PDB file of C-alpha atoms in Angstrom:
ATOM      1  CA  MET A   1      75.434  79.139 107.841  1.00 87.00           C
ATOM      2  CA  SER A   2      79.979  79.667 108.517  1.00 95.00           C
ATOM      3  CA  PRO A   3      80.732  82.867 105.760  1.00 97.00           C
ATOM      4  CA  LEU A   4      84.344  80.866 106.101  1.00 97.00           C
ATOM      5  CA  ILE A   5      84.567  77.149 104.616  1.00 97.00           C
ATOM      6  CA  GLU A   6      87.353  74.494 105.770  1.00 97.00           C
ATOM      7  CA  ILE A   7      89.044  71.727 103.687  1.00 96.00           C
ATOM      8  CA  THR A   8      88.439  69.331 105.865  1.00 97.00           C
ATOM      9  CA  ASP A   9      84.809  69.575 105.539  1.00 97.00           C
ATOM     10  CA  PRO A  10      83.459  67.202 102.779  1.00 96.00           C
ATOM     11  CA  ARG A  11      81.521  70.056 101.178  1.00 96.00           C
ATOM     12  CA  VAL A  12      84.185  72.242  99.781  1.00 96.00           C
ATOM     13  CA  PHE A  13      84.112  69.107  97.143  1.00 94.00           C
ATOM     14  CA  ASP A  14      80.705  68.301  96.542  1.00 96.00           C
ATOM     15  CA  PRO A  15      80.207  68.056  92.688  1.00 95.00           C
ATOM     16  CA  GLU A  16      76.604  69.763  93.198  1.00 96.00           C
ATOM     17  CA  VAL A  17      78.887  72.914  94.736  1.00 98.00           C
ATOM     18  CA  ILE A  18      79.999  75.965  92.603  1.00 98.00           C
ATOM     19  CA  LEU A  19      83.747  75.825  93.005  1.00 98.00           C
ATOM     20  CA  ILE A  20      85.150  79.054  91.788  1.00 98.00           C
ATOM     21  CA  ASP A  21      89.318  80.264  92.410  1.00 97.00           C
ATOM     22  CA  VAL A  22      90.062  83.915  91.871  1.00 97.00           C
ATOM     23  CA  ARG A  23      92.987  85.465  91.104  1.00 96.00           C
ATOM     24  CA  ALA A  24      94.595  88.583  89.921  1.00 93.00           C
ATOM     25  CA  GLY A  25      97.509  89.209  87.924  1.00 90.00           C
ATOM     26  CA  ALA A  26      98.630  89.543  84.189  1.00 92.00           C
ATOM     27  CA  ASP A  27      99.872  86.003  85.584  1.00 95.00           C
ATOM     28  CA  ALA A  28      96.171  84.403  86.454  1.00 95.00           C
ATOM     29  CA  ARG A  29      95.231  82.266  84.014  1.00 96.00           C
ATOM     30  CA  GLN A  30      98.431  81.053  84.576  1.00 97.00           C
ATOM     31  CA  ARG A  31      98.507  80.394  87.525  1.00 97.00           C
ATOM     32  CA  TYR A  32      94.925  78.639  87.088  1.00 97.00           C
ATOM     33  CA  LEU A  33      96.558  76.213  84.001  1.00 98.00           C
ATOM     34  CA  ALA A  34      99.738  75.233  86.585  1.00 98.00           C
ATOM     35  CA  GLY A  35      96.938  73.839  89.708  1.00 98.00           C
ATOM     36  CA  HIS A  36      93.236  74.707  90.967  1.00 98.00           C
ATOM     37  CA  LEU A  37      90.952  72.678  92.758  1.00 98.00           C
ATOM     38  CA  PRO A  38      89.332  69.963  90.123  1.00 97.00           C
ATOM     39  CA  ASN A  39      86.061  71.337  88.840  1.00 97.00           C
ATOM     40  CA  ALA A  40      87.180  75.230  90.394  1.00 98.00           C
ATOM     41  CA  VAL A  41      85.939  77.574  87.623  1.00 98.00           C
ATOM     42  CA  PHE A  42      88.202  80.199  87.030  1.00 98.00           C
ATOM     43  CA  ALA A  43      87.855  83.996  88.181  1.00 97.00           C
ATOM     44  CA  SER A  44      89.715  86.988  86.889  1.00 97.00           C
ATOM     45  CA  LEU A  45      89.781  90.428  90.024  1.00 96.00           C
ATOM     46  CA  ASP A  46      90.469  92.250  86.710  1.00 94.00           C
ATOM     47  CA  GLU A  47      88.113  90.580  84.485  1.00 95.00           C
ATOM     48  CA  ASP A  48      85.485  89.912  85.811  1.00 97.00           C
ATOM     49  CA  LEU A  49      85.098  91.638  89.822  1.00 98.00           C
ATOM     50  CA  ALA A  50      86.075  94.419  88.285  1.00 97.00           C
ATOM     51  CA  SER A  51      85.273  97.529  85.283  1.00 96.00           C
ATOM     52  CA  LYS A  52      87.443  98.977  83.529  1.00 92.00           C
ATOM     53  CA  PRO A  53      88.285 102.422  85.103  1.00 89.00           C
ATOM     54  CA  ALA A  54      87.586 105.314  83.359  1.00 89.00           C
ATOM     55  CA  ASP A  55      88.663 107.727  85.571  1.00 95.00           C
ATOM     56  CA  ALA A  56      90.414 106.702  89.235  1.00 96.00           C
ATOM     57  CA  ALA A  57      88.918 109.876  90.039  1.00 96.00           C
ATOM     58  CA  TYR A  58      85.515 108.100  90.639  1.00 96.00           C
ATOM     59  CA  GLY A  59      85.373 104.712  90.727  1.00 95.00           C
ATOM     60  CA  GLY A  60      88.699 104.073  91.607  1.00 96.00           C
ATOM     61  CA  ARG A  61      91.278 101.054  90.803  1.00 95.00           C
ATOM     62  CA  HIS A  62      88.503  98.641  90.215  1.00 96.00           C
ATOM     63  CA  PRO A  63      85.169  99.720  90.452  1.00 97.00           C
ATOM     64  CA  LEU A  64      82.671  97.414  90.288  1.00 98.00           C
ATOM     65  CA  PRO A  65      81.207  95.816  87.125  1.00 98.00           C
ATOM     66  CA  ALA A  66      77.896  96.368  85.953  1.00 97.00           C
ATOM     67  CA  LEU A  67      75.552  94.497  87.629  1.00 98.00           C
ATOM     68  CA  ALA A  68      73.719  93.337  83.877  1.00 97.00           C
ATOM     69  CA  ASP A  69      77.565  92.272  83.343  1.00 98.00           C
ATOM     70  CA  PHE A  70      78.046  90.583  86.879  1.00 98.00           C
ATOM     71  CA  ALA A  71      74.818  88.398  86.415  1.00 98.00           C
ATOM     72  CA  ALA A  72      76.453  87.348  82.703  1.00 98.00           C
ATOM     73  CA  THR A  73      79.346  86.183  84.522  1.00 98.00           C
ATOM     74  CA  LEU A  74      77.472  84.529  87.027  1.00 98.00           C
ATOM     75  CA  GLY A  75      74.969  82.453  84.484  1.00 98.00           C
ATOM     76  CA  ARG A  76      77.950  81.856  82.138  1.00 98.00           C
ATOM     77  CA  TRP A  77      79.708  80.230  86.161  1.00 98.00           C
ATOM     78  CA  GLY A  78      76.526  78.246  86.736  1.00 98.00           C
ATOM     79  CA  VAL A  79      76.017  80.658  89.461  1.00 98.00           C
ATOM     80  CA  THR A  80      71.768  80.338  89.863  1.00 98.00           C
ATOM     81  CA  PRO A  81      70.501  82.549  93.941  1.00 98.00           C
ATOM     82  CA  ASN A  82      69.353  78.359  95.184  1.00 97.00           C
ATOM     83  CA  SER A  83      73.817  77.218  94.525  1.00 98.00           C
ATOM     84  CA  HIS A  84      76.199  76.940  97.122  1.00 98.00           C
ATOM     85  CA  VAL A  85      79.452  78.889  96.313  1.00 98.00           C
ATOM     86  CA  ILE A  86      82.214  78.355  97.391  1.00 98.00           C
ATOM     87  CA  VAL A  87      85.192  80.859  96.727  1.00 97.00           C
ATOM     88  CA  TYR A  88      89.390  80.581  97.109  1.00 97.00           C
ATOM     89  CA  ASP A  89      91.996  82.424  96.003  1.00 96.00           C
ATOM     90  CA  ASP A  90      95.683  82.204  96.294  1.00 93.00           C
ATOM     91  CA  LYS A  91      96.666  85.343  98.627  1.00 85.00           C
ATOM     92  CA  ALA A  92      94.755  83.556 101.761  1.00 71.00           C
ATOM     93  CA  ALA A  93      91.876  85.298 100.975  1.00 62.00           C
ATOM     94  CA  ALA A  94      93.013  88.147 100.447  1.00 70.00           C
ATOM     95  CA  MET A  95      92.482  89.155  97.218  1.00 81.00           C
ATOM     96  CA  GLY A  96      89.756  87.660  95.200  1.00 91.00           C
ATOM     97  CA  GLY A  97      88.019  85.382  96.698  1.00 95.00           C
ATOM     98  CA  ALA A  98      87.103  87.749  99.737  1.00 96.00           C
ATOM     99  CA  ARG A  99      85.983  90.316  96.584  1.00 97.00           C
ATOM    100  CA  LEU A 100      83.605  87.304  95.371  1.00 98.00           C
ATOM    101  CA  TRP A 101      82.409  86.472  98.169  1.00 98.00           C
ATOM    102  CA  TRP A 102      81.030  90.345  99.514  1.00 98.00           C
ATOM    103  CA  MET A 103      79.938  91.053  95.188  1.00 98.00           C
ATOM    104  CA  LEU A 104      77.357  88.335  95.986  1.00 98.00           C
ATOM    105  CA  ARG A 105      75.995  88.722  99.664  1.00 98.00           C
ATOM    106  CA  ALA A 106      75.898  92.230  98.491  1.00 98.00           C
ATOM    107  CA  ILE A 107      73.665  91.103  95.154  1.00 98.00           C
ATOM    108  CA  GLY A 108      71.105  88.899  98.090  1.00 98.00           C
ATOM    109  CA  HIS A 109      72.724  85.848  96.911  1.00 98.00           C
ATOM    110  CA  GLN A 110      72.855  83.940 100.474  1.00 95.00           C
ATOM    111  CA  HIS A 111      75.041  80.612 100.087  1.00 97.00           C
ATOM    112  CA  VAL A 112      78.422  81.538  99.130  1.00 98.00           C
ATOM    113  CA  GLN A 113      81.446  80.697 101.473  1.00 98.00           C
ATOM    114  CA  VAL A 114      85.408  81.066 101.737  1.00 97.00           C
ATOM    115  CA  LEU A 115      88.174  78.151 102.507  1.00 96.00           C
ATOM    116  CA  ASN A 116      89.565  79.777 105.476  1.00 96.00           C
ATOM    117  CA  GLY A 117      93.429  79.254 103.639  1.00 95.00           C
ATOM    118  CA  GLY A 118      93.255  79.850  99.643  1.00 95.00           C
ATOM    119  CA  LEU A 119      94.581  77.092  98.139  1.00 96.00           C
ATOM    120  CA  LYS A 120      97.747  76.661  99.878  1.00 95.00           C
ATOM    121  CA  ALA A 121      94.886  74.770 102.669  1.00 95.00           C
ATOM    122  CA  ALA A 122      94.097  72.454 100.536  1.00 96.00           C
ATOM    123  CA  THR A 123      97.776  71.682  99.169  1.00 96.00           C
ATOM    124  CA  ASP A 124      99.121  71.953 102.594  1.00 96.00           C
ATOM    125  CA  HIS A 125      96.251  68.640 103.574  1.00 96.00           C
ATOM    126  CA  GLY A 126      97.370  66.530  99.990  1.00 97.00           C
ATOM    127  CA  ILE A 127      94.910  67.857  97.571  1.00 97.00           C
ATOM    128  CA  THR A 128      96.464  66.744  94.168  1.00 97.00           C
ATOM    129  CA  LEU A 129      95.268  70.031  91.765  1.00 98.00           C
ATOM    130  CA  SER A 130      94.207  70.092  88.685  1.00 98.00           C
ATOM    131  CA  THR A 131      95.460  71.627  85.074  1.00 98.00           C
ATOM    132  CA  ASP A 132      92.844  71.007  83.136  1.00 97.00           C
ATOM    133  CA  ASP A 133      90.229  74.397  81.645  1.00 96.00           C
ATOM    134  CA  TYR A 134      87.549  72.813  83.848  1.00 97.00           C
ATOM    135  CA  GLN A 135      83.550  75.135  81.620  1.00 95.00           C
ATOM    136  CA  PRO A 136      80.485  74.856  83.994  1.00 95.00           C
ATOM    137  CA  GLN A 137      77.405  73.919  83.506  1.00 95.00           C
ATOM    138  CA  PRO A 138      76.041  77.758  82.483  1.00 97.00           C
ATOM    139  CA  ALA A 139      72.886  78.754  83.557  1.00 97.00           C
ATOM    140  CA  PRO A 140      70.913  81.917  82.869  1.00 97.00           C
ATOM    141  CA  ALA A 141      71.685  85.301  83.984  1.00 97.00           C
ATOM    142  CA  TYR A 142      71.369  85.965  87.470  1.00 98.00           C
ATOM    143  CA  PRO A 143      68.815  87.838  88.949  1.00 97.00           C
ATOM    144  CA  VAL A 144      70.158  90.675  89.836  1.00 97.00           C
ATOM    145  CA  PRO A 145      69.189  94.060  92.230  1.00 97.00           C
ATOM    146  CA  ALA A 146      68.668  97.325  91.179  1.00 96.00           C
ATOM    147  CA  ALA A 147      72.227  98.182  92.832  1.00 97.00           C
ATOM    148  CA  TYR A 148      74.775  96.866  95.682  1.00 98.00           C
ATOM    149  CA  ASN A 149      73.588  96.855  98.847  1.00 98.00           C
ATOM    150  CA  GLY A 150      76.828  97.853 101.237  1.00 98.00           C
ATOM    151  CA  THR A 151      78.619 100.254  99.273  1.00 98.00           C
ATOM    152  CA  ALA A 152      79.970 104.239 100.958  1.00 98.00           C
ATOM    153  CA  ASP A 153      80.081 106.632  98.385  1.00 98.00           C
ATOM    154  CA  ILE A 154      82.696 109.183  98.724  1.00 98.00           C
ATOM    155  CA  ASP A 155      80.564 111.308 100.310  1.00 98.00           C
ATOM    156  CA  GLU A 156      79.206 109.712 103.360  1.00 98.00           C
ATOM    157  CA  VAL A 157      82.681 109.122 104.141  1.00 98.00           C
ATOM    158  CA  ALA A 158      83.560 112.206 104.272  1.00 98.00           C
ATOM    159  CA  ALA A 159      80.544 113.029 106.125  1.00 98.00           C
ATOM    160  CA  ALA A 160      81.248 110.225 108.053  1.00 98.00           C
ATOM    161  CA  VAL A 161      85.167 110.655 109.845  1.00 97.00           C
ATOM    162  CA  LYS A 162      84.190 114.045 111.376  1.00 96.00           C
ATOM    163  CA  SER A 163      80.812 112.360 112.717  1.00 97.00           C
ATOM    164  CA  ALA A 164      82.123 111.206 117.006  1.00 95.00           C
ATOM    165  CA  ASP A 165      78.926 108.367 115.911  1.00 97.00           C
ATOM    166  CA  ARG A 166      80.607 106.697 112.519  1.00 98.00           C
ATOM    167  CA  ILE A 167      84.603 105.253 111.990  1.00 98.00           C
ATOM    168  CA  VAL A 168      86.490 104.921 108.906  1.00 98.00           C
ATOM    169  CA  ILE A 169      88.543 101.836 108.391  1.00 98.00           C
ATOM    170  CA  ASP A 170      91.599 102.319 106.154  1.00 98.00           C
ATOM    171  CA  VAL A 171      93.182  98.615 106.469  1.00 98.00           C
ATOM    172  CA  ARG A 172      96.308  99.296 104.498  1.00 97.00           C
ATOM    173  CA  GLU A 173      99.983  98.636 106.014  1.00 96.00           C
ATOM    174  CA  GLU A 174     100.643 101.652 108.486  1.00 96.00           C
ATOM    175  CA  ALA A 175     103.231 102.735 106.029  1.00 96.00           C
ATOM    176  CA  ARG A 176     100.629 103.102 103.301  1.00 96.00           C
ATOM    177  CA  TYR A 177      98.600 104.933 106.241  1.00 97.00           C
ATOM    178  CA  LEU A 178     101.060 106.988 107.456  1.00 97.00           C
ATOM    179  CA  GLY A 179     102.168 108.457 104.402  1.00 96.00           C
ATOM    180  CA  LYS A 180     105.299 106.622 104.386  1.00 96.00           C
ATOM    181  CA  THR A 181     105.423 104.950 101.386  1.00 95.00           C
ATOM    182  CA  GLU A 182     102.718 104.774  98.529  1.00 94.00           C
ATOM    183  CA  PRO A 183     103.637 101.584  96.318  1.00 93.00           C
ATOM    184  CA  LEU A 184      99.893 102.115  93.647  1.00 91.00           C
ATOM    185  CA  ASP A 185      98.413 105.186  94.210  1.00 92.00           C
ATOM    186  CA  LEU A 186      99.650 108.282  93.077  1.00 89.00           C
ATOM    187  CA  ILE A 187      99.733 110.658  96.362  1.00 94.00           C
ATOM    188  CA  ALA A 188     100.611 108.921 100.085  1.00 96.00           C
ATOM    189  CA  GLY A 189      98.354 108.577 103.086  1.00 96.00           C
ATOM    190  CA  HIS A 190      95.281 108.545 104.466  1.00 97.00           C
ATOM    191  CA  ILE A 191      91.430 109.957 104.820  1.00 98.00           C
ATOM    192  CA  PRO A 192      91.861 113.127 107.681  1.00 97.00           C
ATOM    193  CA  GLY A 193      90.079 111.186 110.742  1.00 97.00           C
ATOM    194  CA  ALA A 194      90.614 107.322 108.824  1.00 98.00           C
ATOM    195  CA  ALA A 195      91.457 104.631 111.568  1.00 97.00           C
ATOM    196  CA  ASN A 196      93.846 102.813 110.514  1.00 97.00           C
ATOM    197  CA  LEU A 197      93.625  98.136 111.099  1.00 97.00           C
ATOM    198  CA  PHE A 198      95.833  96.592 108.893  1.00 96.00           C
ATOM    199  CA  TYR A 199      94.080  93.769 107.277  1.00 96.00           C
ATOM    200  CA  ALA A 200      97.235  91.197 107.670  1.00 94.00           C
ATOM    201  CA  GLY A 201      96.210  91.404 111.785  1.00 95.00           C
ATOM    202  CA  ASN A 202      93.297  88.866 110.727  1.00 96.00           C
ATOM    203  CA  MET A 203      95.075  86.259 109.780  1.00 95.00           C
ATOM    204  CA  GLY A 204      97.241  83.502 111.827  1.00 95.00           C
ATOM    205  CA  ALA A 205     100.698  82.259 112.553  1.00 92.00           C
ATOM    206  CA  ASP A 206      98.691  79.057 109.809  1.00 92.00           C
ATOM    207  CA  GLY A 207      97.051  81.862 106.624  1.00 92.00           C
ATOM    208  CA  LYS A 208      94.189  81.168 108.409  1.00 95.00           C
ATOM    209  CA  TYR A 209      91.951  84.091 110.234  1.00 96.00           C
ATOM    210  CA  LEU A 210      91.683  84.091 113.797  1.00 97.00           C
ATOM    211  CA  PRO A 211      89.172  82.402 116.033  1.00 97.00           C
ATOM    212  CA  PRO A 212      85.613  84.440 115.977  1.00 97.00           C
ATOM    213  CA  GLU A 213      86.006  85.407 119.075  1.00 97.00           C
ATOM    214  CA  GLN A 214      89.188  86.540 118.735  1.00 98.00           C
ATOM    215  CA  LEU A 215      88.778  88.552 115.836  1.00 97.00           C
ATOM    216  CA  ALA A 216      85.878  90.458 117.567  1.00 97.00           C
ATOM    217  CA  ALA A 217      88.186  91.307 120.485  1.00 97.00           C
ATOM    218  CA  LEU A 218      89.709  93.036 117.957  1.00 97.00           C
ATOM    219  CA  TYR A 219      87.417  94.636 116.166  1.00 97.00           C
ATOM    220  CA  GLN A 220      85.633  94.969 119.264  1.00 95.00           C
ATOM    221  CA  GLY A 221      89.211  96.996 119.464  1.00 95.00           C
ATOM    222  CA  ALA A 222      88.775  99.424 116.334  1.00 95.00           C
ATOM    223  CA  ILE A 223      84.478  99.815 116.297  1.00 96.00           C
ATOM    224  CA  GLY A 224      84.213 100.430 119.787  1.00 95.00           C
ATOM    225  CA  ASP A 225      81.450 101.718 121.111  1.00 95.00           C
ATOM    226  CA  VAL A 226      79.988 102.566 117.088  1.00 97.00           C
ATOM    227  CA  LYS A 227      77.545 100.701 115.575  1.00 97.00           C
ATOM    228  CA  PRO A 228      78.353  97.876 113.130  1.00 97.00           C
ATOM    229  CA  GLU A 229      75.757 100.193 110.750  1.00 97.00           C
ATOM    230  CA  ASN A 230      77.884 103.016 111.377  1.00 98.00           C
ATOM    231  CA  VAL A 231      81.628 101.243 110.332  1.00 98.00           C
ATOM    232  CA  ILE A 232      83.460 101.642 106.872  1.00 98.00           C
ATOM    233  CA  VAL A 233      86.144 100.287 105.681  1.00 98.00           C
ATOM    234  CA  HIS A 234      88.403 100.902 103.184  1.00 98.00           C
ATOM    235  CA  CYS A 235      91.599  99.687 101.835  1.00 97.00           C
ATOM    236  CA  GLY A 236      92.772 101.268  98.742  1.00 96.00           C
ATOM    237  CA  SER A 237      90.801  99.785  95.715  1.00 96.00           C
ATOM    238  CA  GLY A 238      87.709  98.211  97.369  1.00 97.00           C
ATOM    239  CA  VAL A 239      89.631  94.820  97.090  1.00 96.00           C
ATOM    240  CA  THR A 240      91.662  93.714 100.696  1.00 95.00           C
ATOM    241  CA  ALA A 241      89.001  95.408 101.961  1.00 97.00           C
ATOM    242  CA  CYS A 242      85.903  92.604 101.921  1.00 97.00           C
ATOM    243  CA  HIS A 243      89.287  90.655 103.676  1.00 97.00           C
ATOM    244  CA  THR A 244      88.324  92.646 106.304  1.00 97.00           C
ATOM    245  CA  LEU A 245      84.921  93.026 106.165  1.00 98.00           C
ATOM    246  CA  LEU A 246      84.903  88.689 105.424  1.00 97.00           C
ATOM    247  CA  GLY A 247      86.428  88.878 108.449  1.00 97.00           C
ATOM    248  CA  MET A 248      83.960  91.273 110.696  1.00 98.00           C
ATOM    249  CA  ALA A 249      80.969  89.133 109.208  1.00 97.00           C
ATOM    250  CA  SER A 250      83.189  85.784 110.300  1.00 97.00           C
ATOM    251  CA  ALA A 251      83.353  87.010 113.692  1.00 97.00           C
ATOM    252  CA  GLY A 252      78.888  88.198 113.508  1.00 97.00           C
ATOM    253  CA  ILE A 253      79.294  91.897 112.544  1.00 97.00           C
ATOM    254  CA  THR A 254      77.217  91.914 109.012  1.00 94.00           C
ATOM    255  CA  ALA A 255      76.565  95.841 109.139  1.00 96.00           C
ATOM    256  CA  PRO A 256      79.603  97.463 107.565  1.00 98.00           C
ATOM    257  CA  LYS A 257      79.536  98.733 104.734  1.00 98.00           C
ATOM    258  CA  LEU A 258      82.240  98.943 101.293  1.00 98.00           C
ATOM    259  CA  TYR A 259      84.071 102.281 100.313  1.00 98.00           C
ATOM    260  CA  VAL A 260      84.884 100.546  97.021  1.00 98.00           C
ATOM    261  CA  GLY A 261      86.818 103.752  95.777  1.00 98.00           C
ATOM    262  CA  SER A 262      89.649 103.610  98.981  1.00 98.00           C
ATOM    263  CA  TRP A 263      92.102 105.024  98.421  1.00 98.00           C
ATOM    264  CA  SER A 264      92.693 105.074  94.822  1.00 97.00           C
ATOM    265  CA  GLU A 265      89.916 107.582  94.719  1.00 98.00           C
ATOM    266  CA  TRP A 266      89.887 109.937  97.659  1.00 98.00           C
ATOM    267  CA  SER A 267      93.748 110.553  96.858  1.00 96.00           C
ATOM    268  CA  ARG A 268      92.833 111.350  93.288  1.00 96.00           C
ATOM    269  CA  ARG A 269      90.200 114.423  93.978  1.00 95.00           C
ATOM    270  CA  ASP A 270      91.416 117.379  96.015  1.00 94.00           C
ATOM    271  CA  LEU A 271      90.430 116.569  98.931  1.00 96.00           C
ATOM    272  CA  PRO A 272      92.173 116.184 102.072  1.00 95.00           C
ATOM    273  CA  ILE A 273      94.851 114.350 103.056  1.00 96.00           C
ATOM    274  CA  ALA A 274      96.761 113.730 106.842  1.00 96.00           C
ATOM    275  CA  GLY A 275      99.961 111.661 106.331  1.00 87.00           C
ATOM    276  CA  GLU A 276     102.189 110.747 109.455  1.00 65.00           C
ATOM    277  CA  GLU A 277     100.809 112.733 112.821  1.00 53.00           C
TER     278      GLU A 277
END
């Protein structure tokens, strides 16, 4: 199953599919109620796909929710291990859609796809949006594993940037990577030794992901001879990095890890920081 699905695919509106609309920000629910795909469940990036950080120095600004909490949330949405889940957001998958896709894959869920182009692809296609507060039929708590798979912690990242056989990729925009600006975290710059590959390069002018062969060439240019399982991807807080991990999966590169704490954790731990060179 491709990790991306087009709005023209009839499975998007299959009544057996669990369709999930992920929104971020204080007005997330209001935007959802203003217009969403019919029968799409509302999901909040901040409330459902992250826990409240007690200290961003340990886990970053968007730490993963406890697995028991995520299991209960999936049950509330009606998701079971056999469900075909299609997720989307209103940010061309840069935010919550890719994060939820990654989280489901990290607990072993097989049948999950992201709507390529997000909500805009649907409205461009003429889909009539709904303004109801859709409530799905709940299911038992999802049977989650003992841990999220495919994560790298701060110690693994610190070791990886010093290894010729591994690579850490920072997907933030170049100005943040170079330390010229930092709108969200306390200190500007990047992890010394990390490469920069801005996530927006995954997208074409139409607001959708580039074709798989173009994505493969893009990532191969960054990764080189490093094995995919030795690649670690991060961003500011572990959300937008999932956009690139989704692109990699579309290109057939499925083994890279996510550094969940990302720059928001690293920059608060009194660790080495690089800037413009």
